[in-house]
Amino acid sequence: MAQFFRHITCYNKRGIIMRVTPEDVLTKIYQLQSIQDKAGNHNHMFGVDTLSMLFDTPFDYMMNILEILKEKGQVAMTELKTKRTGKNNVAYVSLK
């Protein structure tokens, strides 16, 4: 199954090469979901901007990775919307 995923190489904000696989992102989503379950929050929606911050990767690269997972049917994503309070775009992702 490890060969099923391809990695995406990008540079983080500090200029360090990052190789983030969709499998890494999926594992992190499972971990975040587990934490939310233990805290009693059963929403299970995570912002793409939050995931990109956790992996220290640019937003666009995280969106590319999540698109791969979406094509495989492993996650569901909301439409990309502009936040009311700021200029940042945000989309939410959850496990299917």
XYZ file of N, CA and C in Angstrom, residues 25-87:
189
model
N -0.433 12.558 5.604
C -1.552 13.454 5.897
C -2.739 12.657 6.431
N -3.018 11.517 5.825
C -4.121 10.675 6.274
C -3.889 10.197 7.705
N -2.660 9.821 8.022
C -2.316 9.402 9.381
C -2.541 10.537 10.368
N -2.151 11.748 9.997
C -2.336 12.908 10.880
C -3.819 13.203 11.081
N -4.622 13.046 10.043
C -6.065 13.273 10.181
C -6.661 12.260 11.156
N -6.239 10.991 11.058
C -6.698 9.978 12.014
C -6.299 10.355 13.438
N -5.078 10.840 13.629
C -4.623 11.245 14.960
C -5.449 12.408 15.491
N -5.698 13.406 14.656
C -6.502 14.554 15.082
C -7.931 14.138 15.420
N -8.469 13.216 14.648
C -9.819 12.726 14.918
C -9.866 12.010 16.260
N -8.850 11.230 16.556
C -8.776 10.523 17.834
C -8.718 11.499 19.004
N -7.941 12.562 18.840
C -7.845 13.584 19.890
C -9.199 14.255 20.095
N -9.884 14.565 18.999
C -11.201 15.194 19.123
C -12.204 14.262 19.789
N -12.142 12.968 19.479
C -13.039 12.006 20.118
C -12.813 11.959 21.624
N -11.547 11.944 22.033
C -11.229 11.904 23.463
C -11.687 13.169 24.173
N -11.697 14.291 23.465
C -12.129 15.559 24.050
C -13.653 15.725 23.998
N -14.342 14.788 23.380
C -15.793 14.857 23.301
C -16.315 15.675 22.138
N -15.451 16.066 21.228
C -15.862 16.826 20.048
C -15.950 15.859 18.870
N -17.138 15.682 18.346
C -17.322 14.706 17.268
C -17.560 15.372 15.918
N -17.036 16.581 15.746
C -17.197 17.326 14.503
C -16.383 16.710 13.370
N -15.137 16.374 13.631
C -14.233 15.711 12.684
C -13.975 16.490 11.404
N -14.044 17.793 11.467
C -13.697 18.635 10.324
C -12.421 19.389 10.664
N -11.466 19.387 9.745
C -10.186 20.034 9.973
C -9.913 21.002 8.834
N -9.421 22.165 9.167
C -9.079 23.147 8.156
C -7.818 22.757 7.413
N -7.826 22.978 6.124
C -6.642 22.690 5.314
C -5.481 23.570 5.765
N -5.795 24.793 6.178
C -4.742 25.681 6.672
C -4.106 25.132 7.944
N -4.899 24.456 8.779
C -4.357 23.832 9.992
C -3.420 22.692 9.630
N -3.827 21.856 8.680
C -2.970 20.746 8.260
C -1.682 21.247 7.626
N -1.769 22.289 6.828
C -0.549 22.815 6.210
C 0.378 23.402 7.264
N -0.187 23.971 8.322
C 0.634 24.493 9.413
C 1.307 23.347 10.175
N 0.579 22.264 10.421
C 1.152 21.126 11.144
C 2.320 20.496 10.391
N 2.216 20.445 9.076
C 3.282 19.860 8.264
C 4.295 20.891 7.791
N 4.066 22.152 8.112
C 4.953 23.245 7.715
C 5.138 23.263 6.195
N 4.023 23.120 5.500
C 4.029 23.132 4.038
C 3.112 24.247 3.544
N 3.335 24.746 2.343
C 2.446 25.772 1.790
C 1.026 25.235 1.582
N 0.067 26.124 1.667
C -1.348 25.775 1.532
C -1.623 25.066 0.207
N -1.046 25.558 -0.881
C -1.299 24.976 -2.205
C -0.847 23.522 -2.286
N 0.283 23.208 -1.673
C 0.770 21.830 -1.693
C -0.124 20.918 -0.866
N -0.615 21.428 0.268
C -1.531 20.622 1.072
C -2.823 20.381 0.304
N -3.290 21.377 -0.429
C -4.493 21.193 -1.248
C -4.256 20.123 -2.314
N -3.066 20.100 -2.921
C -2.744 19.069 -3.914
C -2.784 17.679 -3.296
N -2.221 17.547 -2.112
C -2.209 16.249 -1.432
C -3.633 15.820 -1.096
N -4.431 16.750 -0.596
C -5.808 16.414 -0.239
C -6.649 16.101 -1.471
N -6.338 16.708 -2.598
C -7.029 16.367 -3.848
C -6.733 14.916 -4.239
N -5.498 14.473 -4.019
C -5.143 13.075 -4.292
C -5.976 12.150 -3.420
N -6.069 12.472 -2.119
C -6.861 11.652 -1.199
C -8.350 11.701 -1.551
N -8.803 12.840 -2.016
C -10.208 12.978 -2.411
C -10.507 12.120 -3.637
N -9.583 12.102 -4.603
C -9.758 11.275 -5.800
C -9.814 9.796 -5.454
N -9.074 9.395 -4.431
C -9.063 7.997 -3.994
C -10.267 7.666 -3.119
N -11.073 8.678 -2.763
C -12.272 8.448 -1.965
C -12.014 8.288 -0.480
N -10.886 8.784 0.010
C -10.548 8.607 1.419
C -10.915 9.800 2.287
N -11.050 10.970 1.699
C -11.463 12.153 2.451
C -12.550 12.889 1.676
N -13.295 13.693 2.407
C -14.279 14.591 1.804
C -13.825 16.009 2.091
N -13.986 16.896 1.116
C -13.575 18.287 1.304
C -14.728 19.211 0.963
N -14.795 20.321 1.708
C -15.783 21.348 1.394
C -15.224 22.244 0.301
N -16.074 23.095 -0.216
C -15.634 24.076 -1.212
C -14.659 25.053 -0.577
N -13.754 25.576 -1.362
C -12.808 26.587 -0.897
C -13.551 27.912 -0.775
N -13.579 28.452 0.443
C -14.322 29.691 0.698
C -13.409 30.719 1.338
N -13.772 31.967 1.200
C -13.028 33.046 1.836
C -13.589 33.269 3.232
N -12.696 33.357 4.221
C -13.134 33.626 5.590
C -13.736 35.021 5.669
N -14.736 35.164 6.498
C -15.390 36.464 6.651
C -14.469 37.490 7.305
N -13.630 37.042 8.226
C -12.830 37.987 9.006
C -11.493 38.327 8.375
N -11.071 37.559 7.403
C -9.758 37.813 6.822
C -9.730 37.557 5.338
N -8.545 37.548 4.793
C -8.372 37.355 3.359
C -7.990 35.921 3.017
